[in-house]
Short mmCIF file of C-alpha atoms in Angstrom, two decimals:
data_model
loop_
_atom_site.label_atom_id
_atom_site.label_comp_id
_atom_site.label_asym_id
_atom_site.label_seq_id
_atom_site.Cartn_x
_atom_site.Cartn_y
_atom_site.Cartn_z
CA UNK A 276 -13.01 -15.38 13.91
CA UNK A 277 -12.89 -14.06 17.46
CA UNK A 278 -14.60 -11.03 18.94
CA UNK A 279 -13.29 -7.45 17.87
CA UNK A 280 -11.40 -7.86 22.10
CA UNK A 281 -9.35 -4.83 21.19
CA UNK A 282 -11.51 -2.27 20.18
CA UNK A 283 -10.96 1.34 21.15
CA UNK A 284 -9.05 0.66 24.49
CA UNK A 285 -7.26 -1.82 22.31
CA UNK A 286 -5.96 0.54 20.20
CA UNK A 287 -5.01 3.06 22.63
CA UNK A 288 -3.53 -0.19 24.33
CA UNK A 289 -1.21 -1.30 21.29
CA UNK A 290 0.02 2.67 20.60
CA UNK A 291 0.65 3.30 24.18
CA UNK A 292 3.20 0.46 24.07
CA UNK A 293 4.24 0.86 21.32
CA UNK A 294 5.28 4.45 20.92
CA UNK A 295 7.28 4.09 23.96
CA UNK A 296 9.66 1.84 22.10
CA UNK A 297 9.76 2.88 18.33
CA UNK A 298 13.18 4.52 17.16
CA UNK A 299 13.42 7.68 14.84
CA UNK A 300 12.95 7.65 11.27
CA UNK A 301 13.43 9.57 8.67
CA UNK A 302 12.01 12.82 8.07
CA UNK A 303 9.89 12.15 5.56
CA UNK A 304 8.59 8.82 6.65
CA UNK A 305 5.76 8.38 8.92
CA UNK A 306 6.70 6.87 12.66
CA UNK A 307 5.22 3.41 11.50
CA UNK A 308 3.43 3.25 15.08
CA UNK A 309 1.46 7.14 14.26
CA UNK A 310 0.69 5.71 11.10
CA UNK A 311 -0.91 2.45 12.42
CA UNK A 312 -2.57 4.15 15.36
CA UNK A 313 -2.51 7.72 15.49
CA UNK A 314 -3.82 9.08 11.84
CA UNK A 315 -7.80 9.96 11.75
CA UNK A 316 -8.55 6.91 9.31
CA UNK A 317 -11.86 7.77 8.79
CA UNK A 318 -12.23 10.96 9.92
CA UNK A 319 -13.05 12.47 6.44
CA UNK A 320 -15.09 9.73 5.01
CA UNK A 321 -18.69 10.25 4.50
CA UNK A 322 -21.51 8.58 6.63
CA UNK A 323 -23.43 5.99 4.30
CA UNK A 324 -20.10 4.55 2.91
CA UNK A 325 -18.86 0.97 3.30
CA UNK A 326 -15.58 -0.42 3.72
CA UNK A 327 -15.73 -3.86 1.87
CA UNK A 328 -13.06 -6.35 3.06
CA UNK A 329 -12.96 -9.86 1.29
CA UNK A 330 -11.14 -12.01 4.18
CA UNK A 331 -9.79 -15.11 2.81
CA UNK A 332 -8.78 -18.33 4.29
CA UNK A 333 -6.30 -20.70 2.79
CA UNK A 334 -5.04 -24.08 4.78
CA UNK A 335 -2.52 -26.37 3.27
CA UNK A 336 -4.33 -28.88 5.11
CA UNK A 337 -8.20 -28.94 5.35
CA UNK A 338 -8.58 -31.88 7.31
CA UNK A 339 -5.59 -30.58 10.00
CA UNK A 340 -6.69 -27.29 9.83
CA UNK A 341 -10.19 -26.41 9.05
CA UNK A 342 -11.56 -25.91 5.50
CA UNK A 343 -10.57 -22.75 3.73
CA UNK A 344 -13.19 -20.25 2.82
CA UNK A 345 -13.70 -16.44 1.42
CA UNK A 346 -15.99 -14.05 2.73
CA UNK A 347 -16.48 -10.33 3.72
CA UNK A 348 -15.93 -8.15 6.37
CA UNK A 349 -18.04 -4.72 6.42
CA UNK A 350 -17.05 -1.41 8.43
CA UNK A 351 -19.97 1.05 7.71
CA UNK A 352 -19.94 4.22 8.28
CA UNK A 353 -23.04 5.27 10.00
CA UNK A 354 -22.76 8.84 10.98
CA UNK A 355 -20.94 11.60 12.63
CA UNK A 356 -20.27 11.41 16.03
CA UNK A 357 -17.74 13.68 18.41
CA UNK A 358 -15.97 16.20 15.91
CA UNK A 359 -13.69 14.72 13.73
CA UNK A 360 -15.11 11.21 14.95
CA UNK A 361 -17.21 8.74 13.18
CA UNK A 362 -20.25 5.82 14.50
CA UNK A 363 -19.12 2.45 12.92
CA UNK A 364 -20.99 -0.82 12.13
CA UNK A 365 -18.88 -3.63 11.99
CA UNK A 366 -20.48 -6.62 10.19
CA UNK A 367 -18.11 -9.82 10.00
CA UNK A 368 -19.10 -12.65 7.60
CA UNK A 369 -22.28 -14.03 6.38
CA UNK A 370 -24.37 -17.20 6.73
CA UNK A 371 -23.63 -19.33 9.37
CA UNK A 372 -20.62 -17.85 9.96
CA UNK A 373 -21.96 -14.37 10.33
CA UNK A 374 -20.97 -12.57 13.84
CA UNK A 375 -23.28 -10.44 15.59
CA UNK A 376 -23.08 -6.71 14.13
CA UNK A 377 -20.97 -4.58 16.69
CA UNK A 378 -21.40 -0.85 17.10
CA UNK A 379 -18.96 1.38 18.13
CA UNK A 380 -18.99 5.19 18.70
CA UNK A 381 -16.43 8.31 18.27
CA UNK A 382 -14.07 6.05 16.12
CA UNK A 383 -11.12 8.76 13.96
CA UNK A 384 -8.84 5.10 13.20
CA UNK A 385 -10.32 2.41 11.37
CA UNK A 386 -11.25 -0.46 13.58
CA UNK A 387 -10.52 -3.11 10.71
CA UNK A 388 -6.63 -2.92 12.13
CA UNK A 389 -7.82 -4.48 15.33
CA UNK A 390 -9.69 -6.61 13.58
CA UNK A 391 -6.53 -8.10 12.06
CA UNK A 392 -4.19 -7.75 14.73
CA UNK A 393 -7.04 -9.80 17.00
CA UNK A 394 -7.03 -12.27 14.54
CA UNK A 395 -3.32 -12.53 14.11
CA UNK A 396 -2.88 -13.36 17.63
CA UNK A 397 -5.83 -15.51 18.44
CA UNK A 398 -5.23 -17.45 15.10
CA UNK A 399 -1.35 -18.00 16.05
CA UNK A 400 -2.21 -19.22 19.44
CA UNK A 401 -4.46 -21.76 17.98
CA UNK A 402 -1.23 -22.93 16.31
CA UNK A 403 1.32 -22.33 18.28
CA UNK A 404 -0.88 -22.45 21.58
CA UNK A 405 0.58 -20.09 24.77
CA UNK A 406 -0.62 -17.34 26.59
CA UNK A 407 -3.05 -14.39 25.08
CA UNK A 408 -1.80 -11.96 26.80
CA UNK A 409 1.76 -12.58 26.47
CA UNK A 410 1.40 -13.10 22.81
CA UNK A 411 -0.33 -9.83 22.45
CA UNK A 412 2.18 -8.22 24.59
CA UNK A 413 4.99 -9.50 22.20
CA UNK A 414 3.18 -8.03 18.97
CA UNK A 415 2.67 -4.90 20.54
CA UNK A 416 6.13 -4.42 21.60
CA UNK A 417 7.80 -5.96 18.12
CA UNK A 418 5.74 -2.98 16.50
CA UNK A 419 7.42 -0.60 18.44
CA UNK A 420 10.94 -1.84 17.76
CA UNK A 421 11.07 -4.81 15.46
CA UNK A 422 8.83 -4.59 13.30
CA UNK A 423 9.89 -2.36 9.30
CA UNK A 424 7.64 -0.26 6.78
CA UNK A 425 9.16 0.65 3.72
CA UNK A 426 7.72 2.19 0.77
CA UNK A 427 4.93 0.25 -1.61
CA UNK A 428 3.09 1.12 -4.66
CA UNK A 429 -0.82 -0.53 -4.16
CA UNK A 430 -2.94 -0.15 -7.01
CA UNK A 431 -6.52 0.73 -5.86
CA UNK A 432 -9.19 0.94 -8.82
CA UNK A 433 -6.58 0.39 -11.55
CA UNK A 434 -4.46 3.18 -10.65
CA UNK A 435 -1.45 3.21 -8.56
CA UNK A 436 -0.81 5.01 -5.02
CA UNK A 437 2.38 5.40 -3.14
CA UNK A 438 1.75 3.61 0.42
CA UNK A 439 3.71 1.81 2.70
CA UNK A 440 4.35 -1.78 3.88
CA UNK A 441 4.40 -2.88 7.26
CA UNK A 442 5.98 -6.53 7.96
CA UNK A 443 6.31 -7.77 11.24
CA UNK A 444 8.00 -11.25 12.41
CA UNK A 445 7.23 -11.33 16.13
CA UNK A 446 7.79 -14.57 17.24
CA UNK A 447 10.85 -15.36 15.20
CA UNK A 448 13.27 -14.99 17.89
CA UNK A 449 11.22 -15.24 21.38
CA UNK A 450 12.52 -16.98 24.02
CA UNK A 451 9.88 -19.32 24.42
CA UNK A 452 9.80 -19.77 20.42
CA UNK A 453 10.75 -23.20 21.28
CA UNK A 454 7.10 -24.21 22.42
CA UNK A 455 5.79 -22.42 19.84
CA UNK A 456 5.03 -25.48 17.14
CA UNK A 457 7.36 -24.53 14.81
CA UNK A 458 5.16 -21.35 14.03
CA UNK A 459 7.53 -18.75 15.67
CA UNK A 460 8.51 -17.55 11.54
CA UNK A 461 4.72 -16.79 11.26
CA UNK A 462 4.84 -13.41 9.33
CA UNK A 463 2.29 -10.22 9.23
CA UNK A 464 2.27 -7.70 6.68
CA UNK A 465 -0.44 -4.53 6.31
CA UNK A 466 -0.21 -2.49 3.09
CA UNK A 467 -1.54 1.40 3.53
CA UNK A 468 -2.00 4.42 2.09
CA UNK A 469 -3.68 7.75 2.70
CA UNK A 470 -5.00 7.99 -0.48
CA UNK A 471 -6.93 4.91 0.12
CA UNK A 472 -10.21 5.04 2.11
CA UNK A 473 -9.52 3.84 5.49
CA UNK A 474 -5.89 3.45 4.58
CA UNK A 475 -5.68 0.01 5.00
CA UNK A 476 -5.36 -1.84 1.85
CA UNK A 477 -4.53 -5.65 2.07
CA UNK A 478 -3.41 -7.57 5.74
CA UNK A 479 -1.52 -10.72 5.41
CA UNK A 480 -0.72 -13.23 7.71
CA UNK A 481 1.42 -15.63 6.88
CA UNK A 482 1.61 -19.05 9.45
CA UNK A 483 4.45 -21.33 8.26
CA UNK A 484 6.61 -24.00 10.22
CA UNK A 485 9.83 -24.99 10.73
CA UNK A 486 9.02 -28.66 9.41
CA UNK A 487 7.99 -28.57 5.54
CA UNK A 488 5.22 -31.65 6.79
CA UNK A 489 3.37 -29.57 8.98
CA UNK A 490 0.14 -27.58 7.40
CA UNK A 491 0.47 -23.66 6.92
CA UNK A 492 -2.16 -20.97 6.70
CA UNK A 493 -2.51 -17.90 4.79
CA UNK A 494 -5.09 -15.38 5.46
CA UNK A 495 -5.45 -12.35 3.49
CA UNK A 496 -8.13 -9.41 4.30
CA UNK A 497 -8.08 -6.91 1.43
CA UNK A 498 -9.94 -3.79 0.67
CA UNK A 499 -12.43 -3.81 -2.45
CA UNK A 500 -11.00 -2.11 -5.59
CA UNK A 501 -7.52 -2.99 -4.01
CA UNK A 502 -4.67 -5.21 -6.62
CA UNK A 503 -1.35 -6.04 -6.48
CA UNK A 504 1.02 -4.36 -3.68
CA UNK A 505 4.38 -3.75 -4.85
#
C-alpha cells in the first residue's frame, strides 16, 4: 500500500473539485460530495477508541498479480485537538508489511477515505499504468458529476442501519481508456452511514478487464462489526 499522499490537503483537494461540479439532489438526500468530505466523521467519537479496518486482497492470479492477503488497518483516536477536531494514529498492516504509524492533527473527517481513494488510484495505475495526477484528477472530477449514491441498508453489530452507497466507474468512458489495459470498467463502491462510527462501513474496489484471460483484483476494506450491505 502507498503512503496516506492525500491527507488533509488531500481532502480539501478532492471536495474543492468536486463540489464545483456535483448537480442537485434531492431534498432529503445528502450532496454525495458533503457527505464524503464535508460531515465531522469523527468529531463526536471519544479519544481511546479504534477504528478496526480488515483490508483484504484478492487476485485472480497470484503469480501475475501478487499473492492475496488480509490484514488490518487502525485509525485511533488519540485525543482532542482544535474544537470539534480530533489527533489520529493511523497504523496500516502488521509484520513485514506494517507501514510506519502516521500522525495527524485537527482531523473532523475520517482519514480512512483517503486511505482508499489513494489506494484506488495508485493500485489502478499499477494496472492500467498512466499518469498520477491525471488519474486522480479524473476520480475527483467523476465524484463530482459521474459518480451515484443511492440508499443501502448495512448491518453493523447484527442490526441494520439505513446508509448510503456510493459507486463510482471513472475510467469507463475516458478518452485515453484505450491505453488503459483493459481496466477502464474498474469499479469503486463506499458504503456509509452516520450511525456508524466513522461512517464509513465497507470500500470496494473492483479491477476487472475487458478480456475474460486477463487477472482481476478485488480489494475490500471493511469496518469491524460491519455485514452484508444491501
Amino acid at each position: 500500500m502507498s503512503k496516506i499522499l492525500f491527507r488533509r490537503a488531500g481532502i480539501a483537494a478532492f471536495a474543492v473539485i468536486c463540489l464545483g461540479a456535483i448537480g442537485a439532489t434531492a431534498a432529503e438526500t445528502p450532496k454525495l460530495t458533503e457527505i464524503l468530505f464535508d460531515r465531522p466523521h469523527i468529531a463526536a467519537i471519544a479519544p481511546g477508541t479504534d477504528l478496526v479496518y480488515k483490508f483484504e486482497r484478492k487476485p485472480s492470479n497470484p503469480k501475475a498479480l501478487g499473492e492475496g492477503f488480509t490484514d488490518d488497518i487502525v485509525v485511533k483516536i488519540e485525543s482532542d485537538g482544535a474544537p470539534g477536531k480530533k489527533n489520529v494514529l493511523i497504523k496500516m498492516y502488521s509484520g513485514d508489511r506494517a507501514r510506519e504509524p502516521q500522525r495527524i492533527t485537527d482531523m473532523d473527517g475520517n482519514p480512512m477515505l483517503i486511505v482508499f481513494l489513494d489506494n484506488a488510484v495508485a493500485h489502478f495505475r499499477l494496472l492500467a499504468g498512466g499518469d498520477s495526477a491525471y488519474l486522480k484528477g479524473t476520480f475527483s472530477k467523476y465524484l463530482g458529476d459521474g459518480a451515484t449514491m443511492t440508499p443501502a441498508t448495512i448491518v453493523y453489530k447484527g442490526q441494520p442501519v439505513e446508509g448510503y452507497k456510493v459507486t463510482a466507474t471513472p475510467y469507463v468512458n475516458d478518452p485515453a481508456k484505450g491505453k488503459m489495459n483493459g481496466f477502464e470498467g474498474a469499479t469503486f463502491t463506499i458504503a456509509l452511514s452516520e450511525k456508524i462510527p466513522g461512517y464509513f462501513a465497507k470500500m470496494t474496489s473492483e479491477y476487472t478487464n475487458t478480456d475474460k484471460n486477463s487477472p482481476t483484483l478485488e480489494e475490500t476494506t471493511t469496518l469491524e462489526g460491519v455485514g452484508d450491505v444491501k
